[in-house]
Structures are given as structure tokens and as C-alpha cells.
GROMACS .gro file of C-alpha atoms in nm:
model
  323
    1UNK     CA    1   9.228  -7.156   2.199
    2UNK     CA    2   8.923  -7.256   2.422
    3UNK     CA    3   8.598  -7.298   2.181
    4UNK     CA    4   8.329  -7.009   2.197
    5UNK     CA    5   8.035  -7.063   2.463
    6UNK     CA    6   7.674  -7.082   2.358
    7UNK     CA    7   7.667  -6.695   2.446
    8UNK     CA    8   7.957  -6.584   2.166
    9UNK     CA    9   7.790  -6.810   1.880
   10UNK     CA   10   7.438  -6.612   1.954
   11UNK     CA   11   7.627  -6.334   1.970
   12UNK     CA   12   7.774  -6.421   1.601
   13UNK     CA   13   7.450  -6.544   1.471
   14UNK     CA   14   7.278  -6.144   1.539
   15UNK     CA   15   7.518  -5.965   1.363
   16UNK     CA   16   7.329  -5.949   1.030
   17UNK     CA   17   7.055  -5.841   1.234
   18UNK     CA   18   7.208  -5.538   1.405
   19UNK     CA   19   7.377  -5.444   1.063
   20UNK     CA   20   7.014  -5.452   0.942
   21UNK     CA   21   6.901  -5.237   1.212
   22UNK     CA   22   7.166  -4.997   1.215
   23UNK     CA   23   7.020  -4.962   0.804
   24UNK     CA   24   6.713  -4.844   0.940
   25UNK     CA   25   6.832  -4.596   1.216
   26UNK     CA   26   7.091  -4.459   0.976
   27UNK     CA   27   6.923  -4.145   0.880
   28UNK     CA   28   6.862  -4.040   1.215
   29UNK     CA   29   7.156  -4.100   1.401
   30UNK     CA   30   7.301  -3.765   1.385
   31UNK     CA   31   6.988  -3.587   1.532
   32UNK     CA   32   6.952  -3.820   1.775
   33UNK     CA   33   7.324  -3.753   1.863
   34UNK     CA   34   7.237  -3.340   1.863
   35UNK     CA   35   6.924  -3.407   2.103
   36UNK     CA   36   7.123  -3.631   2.346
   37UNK     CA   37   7.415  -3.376   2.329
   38UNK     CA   38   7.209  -3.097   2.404
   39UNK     CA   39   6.981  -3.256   2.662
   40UNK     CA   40   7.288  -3.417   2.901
   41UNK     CA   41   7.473  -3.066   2.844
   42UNK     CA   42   7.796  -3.179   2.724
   43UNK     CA   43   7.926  -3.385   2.452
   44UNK     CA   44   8.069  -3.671   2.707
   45UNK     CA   45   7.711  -3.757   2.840
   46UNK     CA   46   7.578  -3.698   2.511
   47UNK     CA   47   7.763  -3.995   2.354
   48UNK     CA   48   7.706  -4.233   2.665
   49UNK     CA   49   7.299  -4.139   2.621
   50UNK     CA   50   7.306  -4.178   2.236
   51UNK     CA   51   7.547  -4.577   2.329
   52UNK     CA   52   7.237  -4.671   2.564
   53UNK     CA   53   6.930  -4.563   2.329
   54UNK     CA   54   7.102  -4.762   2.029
   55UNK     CA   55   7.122  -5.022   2.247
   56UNK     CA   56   6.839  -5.056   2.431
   57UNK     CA   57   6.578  -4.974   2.123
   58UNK     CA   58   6.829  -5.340   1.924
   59UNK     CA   59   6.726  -5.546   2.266
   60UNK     CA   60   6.342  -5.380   2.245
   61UNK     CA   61   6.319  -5.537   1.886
   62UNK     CA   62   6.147  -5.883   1.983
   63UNK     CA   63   5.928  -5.670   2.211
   64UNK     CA   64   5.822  -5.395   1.991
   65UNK     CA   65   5.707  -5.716   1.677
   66UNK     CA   66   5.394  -5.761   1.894
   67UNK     CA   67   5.275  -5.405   1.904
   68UNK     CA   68   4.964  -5.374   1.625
   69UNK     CA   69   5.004  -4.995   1.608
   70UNK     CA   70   5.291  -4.847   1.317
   71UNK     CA   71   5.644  -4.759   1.517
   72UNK     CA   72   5.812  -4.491   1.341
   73UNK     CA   73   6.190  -4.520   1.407
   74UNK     CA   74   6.250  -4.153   1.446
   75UNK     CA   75   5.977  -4.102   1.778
   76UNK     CA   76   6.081  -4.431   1.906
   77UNK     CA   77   6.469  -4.329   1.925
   78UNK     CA   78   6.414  -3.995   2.083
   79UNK     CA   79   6.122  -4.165   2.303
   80UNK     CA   80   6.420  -4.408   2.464
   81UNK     CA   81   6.676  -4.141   2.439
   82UNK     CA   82   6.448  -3.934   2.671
   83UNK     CA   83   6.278  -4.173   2.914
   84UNK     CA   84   6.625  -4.320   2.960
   85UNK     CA   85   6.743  -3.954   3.047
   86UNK     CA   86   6.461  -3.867   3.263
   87UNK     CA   87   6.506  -4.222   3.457
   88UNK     CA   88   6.889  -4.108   3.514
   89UNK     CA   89   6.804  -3.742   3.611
   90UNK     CA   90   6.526  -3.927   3.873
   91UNK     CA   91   6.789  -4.130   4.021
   92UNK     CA   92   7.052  -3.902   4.052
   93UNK     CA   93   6.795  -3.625   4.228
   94UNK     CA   94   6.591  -3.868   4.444
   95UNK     CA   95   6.297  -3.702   4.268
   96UNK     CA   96   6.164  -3.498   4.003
   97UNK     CA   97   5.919  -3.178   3.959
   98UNK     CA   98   5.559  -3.270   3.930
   99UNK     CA   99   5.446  -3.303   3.583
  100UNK     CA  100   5.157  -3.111   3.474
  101UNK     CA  101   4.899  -3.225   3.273
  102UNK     CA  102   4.668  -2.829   3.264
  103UNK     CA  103   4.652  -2.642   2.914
  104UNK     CA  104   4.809  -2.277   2.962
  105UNK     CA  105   4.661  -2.056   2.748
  106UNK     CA  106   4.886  -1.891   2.517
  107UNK     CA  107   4.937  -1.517   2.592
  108UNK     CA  108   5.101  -1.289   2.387
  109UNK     CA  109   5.404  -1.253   2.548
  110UNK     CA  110   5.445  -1.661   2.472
  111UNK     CA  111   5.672  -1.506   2.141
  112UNK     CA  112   5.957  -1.701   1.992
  113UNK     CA  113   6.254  -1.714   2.151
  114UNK     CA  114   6.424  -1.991   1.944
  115UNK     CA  115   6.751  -1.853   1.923
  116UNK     CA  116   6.792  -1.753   2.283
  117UNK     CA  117   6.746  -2.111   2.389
  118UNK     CA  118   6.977  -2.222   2.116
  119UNK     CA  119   7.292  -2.070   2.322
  120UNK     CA  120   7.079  -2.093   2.649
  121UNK     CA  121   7.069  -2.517   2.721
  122UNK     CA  122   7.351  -2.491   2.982
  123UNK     CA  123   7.247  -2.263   3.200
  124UNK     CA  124   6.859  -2.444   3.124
  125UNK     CA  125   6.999  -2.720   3.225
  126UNK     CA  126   7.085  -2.614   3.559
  127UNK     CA  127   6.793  -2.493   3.647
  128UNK     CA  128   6.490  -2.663   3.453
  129UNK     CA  129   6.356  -2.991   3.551
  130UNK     CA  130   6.422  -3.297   3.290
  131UNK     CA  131   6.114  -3.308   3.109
  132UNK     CA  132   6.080  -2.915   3.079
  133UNK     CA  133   6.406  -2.938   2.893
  134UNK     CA  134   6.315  -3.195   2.661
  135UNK     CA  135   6.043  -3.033   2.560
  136UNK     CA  136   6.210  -2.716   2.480
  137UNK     CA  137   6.464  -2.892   2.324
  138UNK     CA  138   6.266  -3.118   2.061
  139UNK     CA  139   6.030  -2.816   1.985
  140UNK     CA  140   6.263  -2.473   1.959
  141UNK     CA  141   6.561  -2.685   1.853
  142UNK     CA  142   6.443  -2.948   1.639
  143UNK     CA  143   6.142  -2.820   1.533
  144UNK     CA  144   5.887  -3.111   1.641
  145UNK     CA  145   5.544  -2.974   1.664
  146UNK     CA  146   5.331  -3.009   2.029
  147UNK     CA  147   5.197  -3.366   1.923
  148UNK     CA  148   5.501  -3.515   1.802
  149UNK     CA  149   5.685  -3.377   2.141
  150UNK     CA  150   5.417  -3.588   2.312
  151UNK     CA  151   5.445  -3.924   2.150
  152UNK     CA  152   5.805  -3.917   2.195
  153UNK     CA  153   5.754  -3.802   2.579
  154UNK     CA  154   5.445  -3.997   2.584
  155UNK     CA  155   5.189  -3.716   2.737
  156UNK     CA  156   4.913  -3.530   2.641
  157UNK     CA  157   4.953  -3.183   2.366
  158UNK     CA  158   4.806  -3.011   2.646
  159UNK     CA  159   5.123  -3.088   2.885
  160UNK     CA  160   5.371  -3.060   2.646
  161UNK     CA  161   5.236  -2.659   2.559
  162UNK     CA  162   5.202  -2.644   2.974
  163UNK     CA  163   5.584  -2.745   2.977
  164UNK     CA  164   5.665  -2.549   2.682
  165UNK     CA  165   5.514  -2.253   2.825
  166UNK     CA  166   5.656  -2.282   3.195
  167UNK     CA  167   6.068  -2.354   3.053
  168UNK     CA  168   6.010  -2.047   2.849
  169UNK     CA  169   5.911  -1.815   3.125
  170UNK     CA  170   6.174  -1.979   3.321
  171UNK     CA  171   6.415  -1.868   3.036
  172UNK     CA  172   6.307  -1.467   3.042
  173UNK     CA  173   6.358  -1.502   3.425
  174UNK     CA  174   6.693  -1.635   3.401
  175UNK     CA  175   6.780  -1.368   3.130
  176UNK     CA  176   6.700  -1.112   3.309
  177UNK     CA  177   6.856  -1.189   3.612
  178UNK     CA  178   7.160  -1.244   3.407
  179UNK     CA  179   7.242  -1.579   3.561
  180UNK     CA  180   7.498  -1.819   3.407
  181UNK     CA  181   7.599  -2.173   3.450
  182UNK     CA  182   7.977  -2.311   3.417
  183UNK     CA  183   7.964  -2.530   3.127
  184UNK     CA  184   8.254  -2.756   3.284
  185UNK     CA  185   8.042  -2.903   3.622
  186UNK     CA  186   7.873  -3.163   3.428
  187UNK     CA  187   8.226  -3.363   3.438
  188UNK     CA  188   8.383  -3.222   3.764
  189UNK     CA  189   8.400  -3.517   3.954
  190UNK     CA  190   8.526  -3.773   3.664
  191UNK     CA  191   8.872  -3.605   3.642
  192UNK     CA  192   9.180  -3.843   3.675
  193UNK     CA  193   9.508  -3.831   3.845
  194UNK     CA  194   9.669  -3.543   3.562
  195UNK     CA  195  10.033  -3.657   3.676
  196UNK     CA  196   9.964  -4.016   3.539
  197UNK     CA  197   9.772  -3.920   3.218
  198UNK     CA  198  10.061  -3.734   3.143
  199UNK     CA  199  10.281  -3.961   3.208
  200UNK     CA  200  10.062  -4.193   2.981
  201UNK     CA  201  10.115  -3.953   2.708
  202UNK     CA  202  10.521  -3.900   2.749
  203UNK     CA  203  10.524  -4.309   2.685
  204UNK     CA  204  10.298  -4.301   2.424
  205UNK     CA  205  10.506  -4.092   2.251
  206UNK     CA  206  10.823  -4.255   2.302
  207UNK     CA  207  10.694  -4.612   2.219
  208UNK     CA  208  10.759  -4.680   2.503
  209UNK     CA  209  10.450  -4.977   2.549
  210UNK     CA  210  10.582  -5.119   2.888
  211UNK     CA  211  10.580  -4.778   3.053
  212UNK     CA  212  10.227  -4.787   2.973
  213UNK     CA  213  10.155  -5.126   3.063
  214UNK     CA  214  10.333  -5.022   3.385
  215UNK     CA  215  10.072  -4.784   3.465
  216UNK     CA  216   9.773  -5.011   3.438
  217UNK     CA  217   9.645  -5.171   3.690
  218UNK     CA  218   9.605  -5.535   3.638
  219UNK     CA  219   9.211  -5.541   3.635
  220UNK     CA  220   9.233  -5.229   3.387
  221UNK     CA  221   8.955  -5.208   3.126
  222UNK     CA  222   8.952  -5.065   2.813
  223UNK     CA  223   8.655  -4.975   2.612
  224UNK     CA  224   8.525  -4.867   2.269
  225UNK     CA  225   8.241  -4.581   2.350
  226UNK     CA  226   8.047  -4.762   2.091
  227UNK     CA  227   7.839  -5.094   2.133
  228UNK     CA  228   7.998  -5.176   2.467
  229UNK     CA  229   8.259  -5.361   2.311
  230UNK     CA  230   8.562  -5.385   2.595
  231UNK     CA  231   8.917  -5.526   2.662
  232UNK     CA  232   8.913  -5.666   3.028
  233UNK     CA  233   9.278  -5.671   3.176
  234UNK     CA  234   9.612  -5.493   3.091
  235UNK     CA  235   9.731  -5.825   2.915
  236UNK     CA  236   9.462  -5.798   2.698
  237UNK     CA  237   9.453  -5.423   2.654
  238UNK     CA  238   9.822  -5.440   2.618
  239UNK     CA  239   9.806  -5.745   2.323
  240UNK     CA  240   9.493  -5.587   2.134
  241UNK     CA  241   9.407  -5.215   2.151
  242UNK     CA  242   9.747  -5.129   2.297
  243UNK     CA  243   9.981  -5.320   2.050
  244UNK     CA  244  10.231  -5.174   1.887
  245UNK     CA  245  10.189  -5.269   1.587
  246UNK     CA  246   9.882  -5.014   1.570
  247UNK     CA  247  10.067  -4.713   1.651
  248UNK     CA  248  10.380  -4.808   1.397
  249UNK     CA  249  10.382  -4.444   1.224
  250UNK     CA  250  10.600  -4.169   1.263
  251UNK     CA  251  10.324  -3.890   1.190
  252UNK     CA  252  10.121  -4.011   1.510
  253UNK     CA  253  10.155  -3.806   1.880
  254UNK     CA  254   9.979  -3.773   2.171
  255UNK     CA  255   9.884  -3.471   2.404
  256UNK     CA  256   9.661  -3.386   2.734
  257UNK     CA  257   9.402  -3.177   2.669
  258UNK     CA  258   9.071  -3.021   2.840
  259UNK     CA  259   8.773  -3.097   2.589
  260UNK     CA  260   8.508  -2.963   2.694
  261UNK     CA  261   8.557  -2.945   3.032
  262UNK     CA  262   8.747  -3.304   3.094
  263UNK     CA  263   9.076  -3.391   3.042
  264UNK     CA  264   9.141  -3.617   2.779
  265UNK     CA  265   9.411  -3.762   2.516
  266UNK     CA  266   9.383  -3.633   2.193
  267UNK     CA  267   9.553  -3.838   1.929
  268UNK     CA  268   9.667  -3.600   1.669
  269UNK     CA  269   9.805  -3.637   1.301
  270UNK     CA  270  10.133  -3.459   1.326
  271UNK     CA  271  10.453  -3.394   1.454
  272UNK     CA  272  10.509  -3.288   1.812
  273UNK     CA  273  10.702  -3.017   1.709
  274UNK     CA  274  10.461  -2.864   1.420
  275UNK     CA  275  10.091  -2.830   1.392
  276UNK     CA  276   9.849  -3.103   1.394
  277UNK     CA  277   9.717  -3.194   1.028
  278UNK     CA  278   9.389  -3.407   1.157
  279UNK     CA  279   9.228  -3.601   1.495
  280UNK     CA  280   9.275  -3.917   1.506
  281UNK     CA  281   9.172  -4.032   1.813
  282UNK     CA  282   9.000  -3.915   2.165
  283UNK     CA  283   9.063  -4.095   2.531
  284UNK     CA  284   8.917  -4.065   2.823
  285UNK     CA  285   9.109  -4.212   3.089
  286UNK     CA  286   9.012  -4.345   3.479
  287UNK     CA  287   9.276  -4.360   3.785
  288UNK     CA  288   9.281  -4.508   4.105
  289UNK     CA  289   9.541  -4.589   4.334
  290UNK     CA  290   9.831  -4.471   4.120
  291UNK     CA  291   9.760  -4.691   3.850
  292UNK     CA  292   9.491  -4.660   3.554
  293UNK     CA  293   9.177  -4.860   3.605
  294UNK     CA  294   9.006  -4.784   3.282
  295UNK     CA  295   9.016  -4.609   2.947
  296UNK     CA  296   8.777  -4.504   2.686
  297UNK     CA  297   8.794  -4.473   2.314
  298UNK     CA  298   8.597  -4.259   2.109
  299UNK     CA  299   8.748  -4.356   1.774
  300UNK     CA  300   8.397  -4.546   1.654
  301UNK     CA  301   8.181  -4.300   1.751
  302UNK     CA  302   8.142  -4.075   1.418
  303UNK     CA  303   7.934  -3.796   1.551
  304UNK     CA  304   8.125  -3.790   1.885
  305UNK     CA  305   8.456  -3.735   1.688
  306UNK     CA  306   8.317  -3.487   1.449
  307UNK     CA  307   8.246  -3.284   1.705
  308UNK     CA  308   8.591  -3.315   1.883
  309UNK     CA  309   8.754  -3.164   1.542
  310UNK     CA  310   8.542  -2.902   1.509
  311UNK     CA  311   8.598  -2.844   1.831
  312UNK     CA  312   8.971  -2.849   1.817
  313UNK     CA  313   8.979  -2.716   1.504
  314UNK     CA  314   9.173  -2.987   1.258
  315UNK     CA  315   8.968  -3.200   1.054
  316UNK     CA  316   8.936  -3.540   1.125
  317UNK     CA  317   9.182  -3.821   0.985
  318UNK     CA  318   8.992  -4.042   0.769
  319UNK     CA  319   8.990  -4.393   0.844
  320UNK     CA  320   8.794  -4.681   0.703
  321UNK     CA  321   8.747  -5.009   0.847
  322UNK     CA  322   8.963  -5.294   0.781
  323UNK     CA  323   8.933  -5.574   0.473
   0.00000   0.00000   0.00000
């Protein structure tokens, strides 16, 4: 075994570190998983926004020890959760709506409409520009006031009520035009090849490890949707994640299912033949050229997963980690 490089020892030597920061974020790790659900549209991007903010607010640390002024964890997550949305939105769309800095004057038509908006954010999605949304979603859905939705969006009070007000007339216009948006276009264009996902599953289910090592391709990558932590190569995939000595119980199957809007592998507590007791696990899976180039697990990601059984409607299998 080949001794660890320079970069694997630093990596060792911040561990206590990141446990120590992932202390601090602790108690807001579920709303910040909510707010990047909502504002991405769909549980999938949710989880892949919520991965980078974690990420990139543990890297900011060094950065952030030289700033005089207090940082309060809670603004600063949902600030990087929402500047690294908007950043994605701008690149994907070449360009993004003016922002406007001009108080409107509240009318009184400007009523409430919390609980519209609540089963609204698709369709807002779709037709609001990305910092419009935000704002609607931190202050109707979470509750911040006007000058906590600006530090996190880092504007004036008078722009975030100017946004506030414009989403919200946007909202009564798309009411009463009765439009709709299809919840499953945000993940269109990532489905695989179905024929060898289910293929995938039939050898899962058999035990049958070198049909699936059969199906990756030899560059194949596997990934845990939660600190970027990834098998590179079916060898490895095939010797680690993919052993079988992980997947030695009887009560364990495999099926292909759409979750919310994508086709994925849910891992299910069970026989094949009866109903499923609990989740256990949720894959994502990525095909090219008859084989399968990549594969995602979910099985880390808490909030991600809780979702997934409520959505399926089986509670999820509880696990806890290794001695």
C-alpha cells in the first residue's frame, strides 16, 4: 500500500475541524435544506445546492477570521446558499433581470398571500427571476423579516420590499391566468438509459455483482451526495461501495422508480414479493454508451432521505454509523 501524499495527511489533520463546524451549523441544517429545496424546485437540485453551501461556507472559514464585524451562521448559510444559486441561474440564462434598488409603496392590495405561494414555488419558479424568488421564499416561507432578507441577499430593505412586491403581483397574475408548470422539467434532460438501470436492478437482486460490474464502464464513478466523497473506477466501486459483503441480507431489494420526476433506485426494506417495511437507500444513476458512467448515493444525506420516505411513504430504515 503506497503511503498517503502531503494532500491526504492535511486532509486527515482537518477532520476535527469540520466535525467542529458541522457542531455549529447543526441547528440549521434542515432549514437550509427546505430553502435550497424550494428555491432549485425539486428535491435533486435541492440536495446538490445544500452539498455546495456546506462546502463552500468550511473552505470560507480562514477567510471569514479576518472580518471585524459578528457573522451569524444562520445569514451566512442562506447568504452562500443563494448567491451560489443566483451565480448558477446567471450562467445557465446568459443573464438575469435587472435588480431594482426603488422603494414601492405598499398599497392595499399588497395583502398576504402566504399560503398561495406555499403550493405556488413551481410554477414561480418558471416564471420569476432568481432573486425575486428568494425573496419570496425567505420572507412568506420562512418568515425572515425585509432586513434580514437583505443581509442574506446582501441589498438594501428598500429592494428586497421592491422584489417582494413585484413576485407577488407576478403571483395574482399567474393565478388568474390559471397557468401551471410541470413539476418534472427541472430533471428532463438527466434521465438514463431505463433498459440498463433495470437491468442494474434485476442483478442487484439476484447477487449477481459481476452482472453489475459488467455494466460499468471502466472509468465509472461512484459518489456519496454528501461531502464529495467518490469511488473513481468500477474496480474500486466494485471492491468498496459495491461489495458484497454490504448487501449480505435477505430482507434487502431493489426497484426503478420515478421520484420526483427522475428515475432512480430505491433500496427498500422488504421482500420483493410483499410490501416494503422502510427506505434504505436512494440512487441516481448516469449512462453513456451502453455502459454506466456514474452513480449517486443519497444514503448520507439525512434530510434528502427523509424526504424520499415521506415521499414514498415507508419510514426510513435506521442506520447508525459504524464502531
Amino acid at each position: 500500500m503506497s503511503d498517503k501524499t502531503a494532500l491526504q495527511i492535511l486532509g486527515e489533520e482537518t477532520r476535527p475541524y469540520f466535525g467542529r463546524f458541522w457542531e455549529v451549523i447543526e441547528p440549521f441544517q434542515r432549514e437550509l435544506w427546505n430553502y435550497c429545496r424550494k428555491i432549485t424546485g425539486n428535491p435533486w437540485d435541492g440536495e446538490d445546492l445544500f452539498q455546495d453551501t456546506v462546502l463552500k461556507m468550511f473552505t470560507s472559514l480562514s477567510a471569514l477570521s479576518h472580518r471585524e464585524h459578528p457573522i451569524h451562521p444562520r445569514a451566512f448559510l442562506f447568504r452562500v446558499a443563494t448567491n451560489h444559486w443566483i451565480d448558477t441561474c446567471r450562467k445557465r440564462k446568459g443573464k438575469m433581470e435587472e435588480w431594482s434598488d426603488h422603494l414601492v409603496t405598499k398599497s392595499s392590495e399588497d395583502v398576504s398571500i402566504a399560503l398561495e405561494i406555499q403550493g405556488a414555488f413551481e410554477t414561480l419558479l418558471t416564471h420569476l427571476p432568481p432573486k425575486q424568488t428568494v425573496v419570496l421564499v425567505l420572507m412568506d416561507a420562512f418568515q425572515f423579516t425585509a432586513n434580514e432578507a437583505a443581509e442574506v441577499i446582501g441589498t438594501t430593505e428598500g429592494a428586497v420590499n421592491a422584489a417582494l412586491f413585484r413576485a407577488r403581483s407576478r403571483l395574482r397574475q399567474l393565478k388568474s391566468d390559471e397557468l401551471s408548470a410541470d413539476n418534472s422539467t427541472a430533471a428532463a434532460d438527466t434521465q438514463p438509459d431505463e433498459s440498463l438501470v433495470k437491468r442494474y436492478v434485476e442483478y442487484f437482486n439476484k447477487r449477481d455483482f459481476q452482472g453489475i460490474a459488467d455494466l460499468l464502464a471502466e472509468h465509472a464513478v461512484f459518489s456519496f451526495v454528501t461531502q464529495s466523497s467518490k469511488e473513481y473506477g468500477k474496480r474500486r466501486i466494485m471492491n468498496e461501495s459495491h461489495h458484497p459483503s454490504h448487501y449480505d441480507r435477505p430482507d434487502l431489494y431493489a426497484v426503478v422508480h420515478e421520484l420526483w420526476g427522475r428515475k432512480a433506485v430505491i433500496f427498500y426494506k422488504g421482500y420483493e414479493q410483499g410490501e416494503p417495511t422502510a427506505l434504505n437507500e436512494v440512487l441516481t444513476i448516469e449512462t453513456e454508451d451502453n455502459h454506466i458512467i456514474g452513480i449517486n448515493g443519497y444514503f448520507f444525506c439525512p434530510q434528502f432521505m427523509d424526504a424520499a420516505a415521506q415521499e414514498l411513504g415507508v419510514p426510513r430504515e435506521e442506520w447508525q454509523w459504524a464502531e
